[in-house]
Structure formats: structure tokens, C-alpha cells
């Protein structure tokens, strides 16, 4: 009889664990999705701040900052002729990947983007998760 009680207890515990998992799993998935959406929103806000800094630099000097991503960030963060800090934020997105800044022509506005959650630099190709 004791063995029979142990089997019933084991089955009851298994049912309880499965029951809890059925309720917890959807909540866990919703939380993960919300966190991912929050990272995208935060990265979009950072991109907006950097774009504003690039526009402010252009308004001040009449040209856009140029060079590599690091050079442009250095320029926006105060390493320019007047020592003006146009940007004081982070150089990395929510996934801890450095933002990319590139210019197609010397006098054109630089393009700025994040590689997104997959951390793959697709240069905003169609279907990529890059954020511009």
C-alpha cells in the first residue's frame, strides 16, 4: 500500500509541475517579448539623439562630421575645434554592439544604424533586423 501512495504522490506532483508550467510559460514568453521591444525602443531613442547631435554639428560648422564611426563619435563628444559636446551618450546599442555611422559621400549626411538583436551588420538590407 505504501508503494501505491508514493506513485500517487509522484503523479500528483508531476501534474502540479506541469500545471504551473502551463501558466508560467506564457508569462515568461510575454516578459521576454516586452524586454526585446524595450531594447528596440531604447536603441531608437539613442539613434534619435545621435542624429540630433549630427544635425547640431552641421548647424554649427556647416558640414557634417566625417571619418570612421569612432572619429565621428569622438567629434560629437567634444574632440572638435571648439571642444563642443554635441553628444554625451553611449556608443553602443541595447545589445552592447557599437553603432555604425557611414557616409556615402564626403559632404552628405552620415547614415547611422544599429545591427539589431541578431548583432549582424546587414547595413539595413531588406528583411534584416537592423535599426536605422
mmCIF file of C-alpha atoms in Angstrom:
data_model
loop_
_atom_site.group_PDB
_atom_site.id
_atom_site.type_symbol
_atom_site.label_atom_id
_atom_site.label_comp_id
_atom_site.label_asym_id
_atom_site.label_seq_id
_atom_site.Cartn_x
_atom_site.Cartn_y
_atom_site.Cartn_z
ATOM 1 C CA UNK A 1 0.000 0.000 0.000
ATOM 2 C CA UNK A 2 2.849 2.415 0.751
ATOM 3 C CA UNK A 3 4.268 1.939 -2.739
ATOM 4 C CA UNK A 4 0.866 2.758 -4.233
ATOM 5 C CA UNK A 5 0.702 6.008 -2.190
ATOM 6 C CA UNK A 6 4.161 7.023 -3.413
ATOM 7 C CA UNK A 7 3.103 6.530 -7.024
ATOM 8 C CA UNK A 8 0.002 8.670 -6.481
ATOM 9 C CA UNK A 9 2.099 11.366 -4.807
ATOM 10 C CA UNK A 10 4.614 11.303 -7.671
ATOM 11 C CA UNK A 11 1.837 11.576 -10.250
ATOM 12 C CA UNK A 12 0.180 14.399 -8.300
ATOM 13 C CA UNK A 13 3.485 16.299 -8.113
ATOM 14 C CA UNK A 14 4.087 15.780 -11.823
ATOM 15 C CA UNK A 15 0.622 17.117 -12.636
ATOM 16 C CA UNK A 16 1.199 20.103 -10.353
ATOM 17 C CA UNK A 17 4.549 20.916 -12.019
ATOM 18 C CA UNK A 18 3.028 20.637 -15.498
ATOM 19 C CA UNK A 19 0.094 22.795 -14.393
ATOM 20 C CA UNK A 20 2.397 25.501 -13.062
ATOM 21 C CA UNK A 21 4.500 25.363 -16.242
ATOM 22 C CA UNK A 22 1.392 25.835 -18.376
ATOM 23 C CA UNK A 23 0.640 29.086 -16.545
ATOM 24 C CA UNK A 24 4.220 30.348 -16.150
ATOM 25 C CA UNK A 25 5.465 29.712 -19.691
ATOM 26 C CA UNK A 26 3.139 32.222 -21.429
ATOM 27 C CA UNK A 27 4.026 34.850 -18.832
ATOM 28 C CA UNK A 28 7.728 34.182 -19.375
ATOM 29 C CA UNK A 29 7.317 34.481 -23.157
ATOM 30 C CA UNK A 30 5.401 37.765 -22.770
ATOM 31 C CA UNK A 31 8.100 39.184 -20.495
ATOM 32 C CA UNK A 32 10.868 38.217 -22.946
ATOM 33 C CA UNK A 33 8.941 39.826 -25.806
ATOM 34 C CA UNK A 34 8.424 43.023 -23.779
ATOM 35 C CA UNK A 35 12.110 43.195 -22.920
ATOM 36 C CA UNK A 36 13.016 42.803 -26.589
ATOM 37 C CA UNK A 37 10.610 45.577 -27.553
ATOM 38 C CA UNK A 38 12.058 47.791 -24.817
ATOM 39 C CA UNK A 39 15.559 47.253 -26.215
ATOM 40 C CA UNK A 40 14.382 48.309 -29.673
ATOM 41 C CA UNK A 41 12.686 51.432 -28.279
ATOM 42 C CA UNK A 42 15.780 52.349 -26.250
ATOM 43 C CA UNK A 43 18.020 51.894 -29.299
ATOM 44 C CA UNK A 44 15.700 54.025 -31.443
ATOM 45 C CA UNK A 45 15.897 56.776 -28.799
ATOM 46 C CA UNK A 46 19.685 56.588 -28.801
ATOM 47 C CA UNK A 47 19.755 56.781 -32.614
ATOM 48 C CA UNK A 48 17.492 59.826 -32.470
ATOM 49 C CA UNK A 49 19.827 61.552 -30.000
ATOM 50 C CA UNK A 50 22.870 60.824 -32.181
ATOM 51 C CA UNK A 51 21.059 62.056 -35.308
ATOM 52 C CA UNK A 52 20.183 65.255 -33.451
ATOM 53 C CA UNK A 53 23.844 65.647 -32.491
ATOM 54 C CA UNK A 54 24.896 65.196 -36.131
ATOM 55 C CA UNK A 55 22.366 67.856 -37.204
ATOM 56 C CA UNK A 56 23.552 70.231 -34.455
ATOM 57 C CA UNK A 57 27.159 69.744 -35.581
ATOM 58 C CA UNK A 58 26.094 70.549 -39.142
ATOM 59 C CA UNK A 59 24.248 73.672 -37.964
ATOM 60 C CA UNK A 60 27.334 74.826 -36.046
ATOM 61 C CA UNK A 61 30.025 74.133 -38.671
ATOM 62 C CA UNK A 62 28.124 73.961 -41.987
ATOM 63 C CA UNK A 63 29.498 70.470 -42.711
ATOM 64 C CA UNK A 64 28.757 67.009 -41.400
ATOM 65 C CA UNK A 65 31.277 65.189 -39.242
ATOM 66 C CA UNK A 66 33.328 62.741 -41.292
ATOM 67 C CA UNK A 67 35.631 59.784 -40.882
ATOM 68 C CA UNK A 68 35.111 56.411 -39.280
ATOM 69 C CA UNK A 69 32.349 55.719 -36.775
ATOM 70 C CA UNK A 70 34.876 56.238 -33.968
ATOM 71 C CA UNK A 71 36.082 59.536 -35.496
ATOM 72 C CA UNK A 72 32.522 60.831 -35.804
ATOM 73 C CA UNK A 73 31.686 59.838 -32.237
ATOM 74 C CA UNK A 74 34.890 61.495 -30.976
ATOM 75 C CA UNK A 75 33.960 64.661 -32.881
ATOM 76 C CA UNK A 76 30.409 64.674 -31.493
ATOM 77 C CA UNK A 77 31.718 64.048 -27.981
ATOM 78 C CA UNK A 78 33.896 67.144 -27.901
ATOM 79 C CA UNK A 79 37.029 66.360 -29.902
ATOM 80 C CA UNK A 80 36.360 69.167 -32.376
ATOM 81 C CA UNK A 81 37.824 72.634 -32.982
ATOM 82 C CA UNK A 82 35.667 74.345 -30.351
ATOM 83 C CA UNK A 83 35.534 71.440 -27.908
ATOM 84 C CA UNK A 84 31.729 71.450 -28.109
ATOM 85 C CA UNK A 85 29.993 68.290 -26.896
ATOM 86 C CA UNK A 86 27.107 67.574 -29.216
ATOM 87 C CA UNK A 87 26.504 64.073 -27.859
ATOM 88 C CA UNK A 88 27.087 62.682 -24.399
ATOM 89 C CA UNK A 89 25.514 59.231 -24.628
ATOM 90 C CA UNK A 90 26.694 55.726 -25.341
ATOM 91 C CA UNK A 91 28.407 54.426 -28.454
ATOM 92 C CA UNK A 92 26.705 51.042 -28.113
ATOM 93 C CA UNK A 93 23.126 49.923 -28.639
ATOM 94 C CA UNK A 94 20.975 47.935 -26.205
ATOM 95 C CA UNK A 95 22.703 44.714 -27.268
ATOM 96 C CA UNK A 96 26.165 46.143 -26.496
ATOM 97 C CA UNK A 97 27.159 46.426 -30.164
ATOM 98 C CA UNK A 98 28.723 49.658 -31.395
ATOM 99 C CA UNK A 99 26.551 51.884 -33.551
ATOM 100 C CA UNK A 100 27.639 52.161 -37.179
ATOM 101 C CA UNK A 101 27.956 55.513 -38.896
ATOM 102 C CA UNK A 102 28.916 55.787 -42.533
ATOM 103 C CA UNK A 103 28.746 58.352 -45.276
ATOM 104 C CA UNK A 104 28.365 57.631 -48.978
ATOM 105 C CA UNK A 105 29.850 60.992 -49.994
ATOM 106 C CA UNK A 106 32.178 63.399 -48.219
ATOM 107 C CA UNK A 107 29.603 66.196 -47.967
ATOM 108 C CA UNK A 108 26.454 64.135 -47.372
ATOM 109 C CA UNK A 109 24.658 63.404 -44.134
ATOM 110 C CA UNK A 110 26.091 60.269 -42.480
ATOM 111 C CA UNK A 111 23.785 57.247 -42.085
ATOM 112 C CA UNK A 112 23.520 55.816 -38.627
ATOM 113 C CA UNK A 113 22.238 52.398 -37.621
ATOM 114 C CA UNK A 114 22.308 49.572 -35.098
ATOM 115 C CA UNK A 115 22.905 45.944 -36.058
ATOM 116 C CA UNK A 116 19.853 44.946 -34.017
ATOM 117 C CA UNK A 117 19.245 41.952 -31.795
ATOM 118 C CA UNK A 118 20.977 39.447 -34.088
ATOM 119 C CA UNK A 119 24.153 41.597 -33.934
ATOM 120 C CA UNK A 120 24.727 41.003 -37.660
ATOM 121 C CA UNK A 121 25.733 44.025 -39.719
ATOM 122 C CA UNK A 122 23.316 43.845 -42.662
ATOM 123 C CA UNK A 123 23.569 47.574 -43.431
ATOM 124 C CA UNK A 124 19.770 47.790 -43.149
ATOM 125 C CA UNK A 125 19.176 45.372 -46.026
ATOM 126 C CA UNK A 126 15.611 44.317 -46.686
ATOM 127 C CA UNK A 127 14.453 41.765 -44.116
ATOM 128 C CA UNK A 128 17.230 42.486 -41.630
ATOM 129 C CA UNK A 129 16.571 43.466 -38.035
ATOM 130 C CA UNK A 130 18.926 46.461 -38.267
ATOM 131 C CA UNK A 131 17.533 49.676 -36.782
ATOM 132 C CA UNK A 132 18.063 52.944 -38.593
#
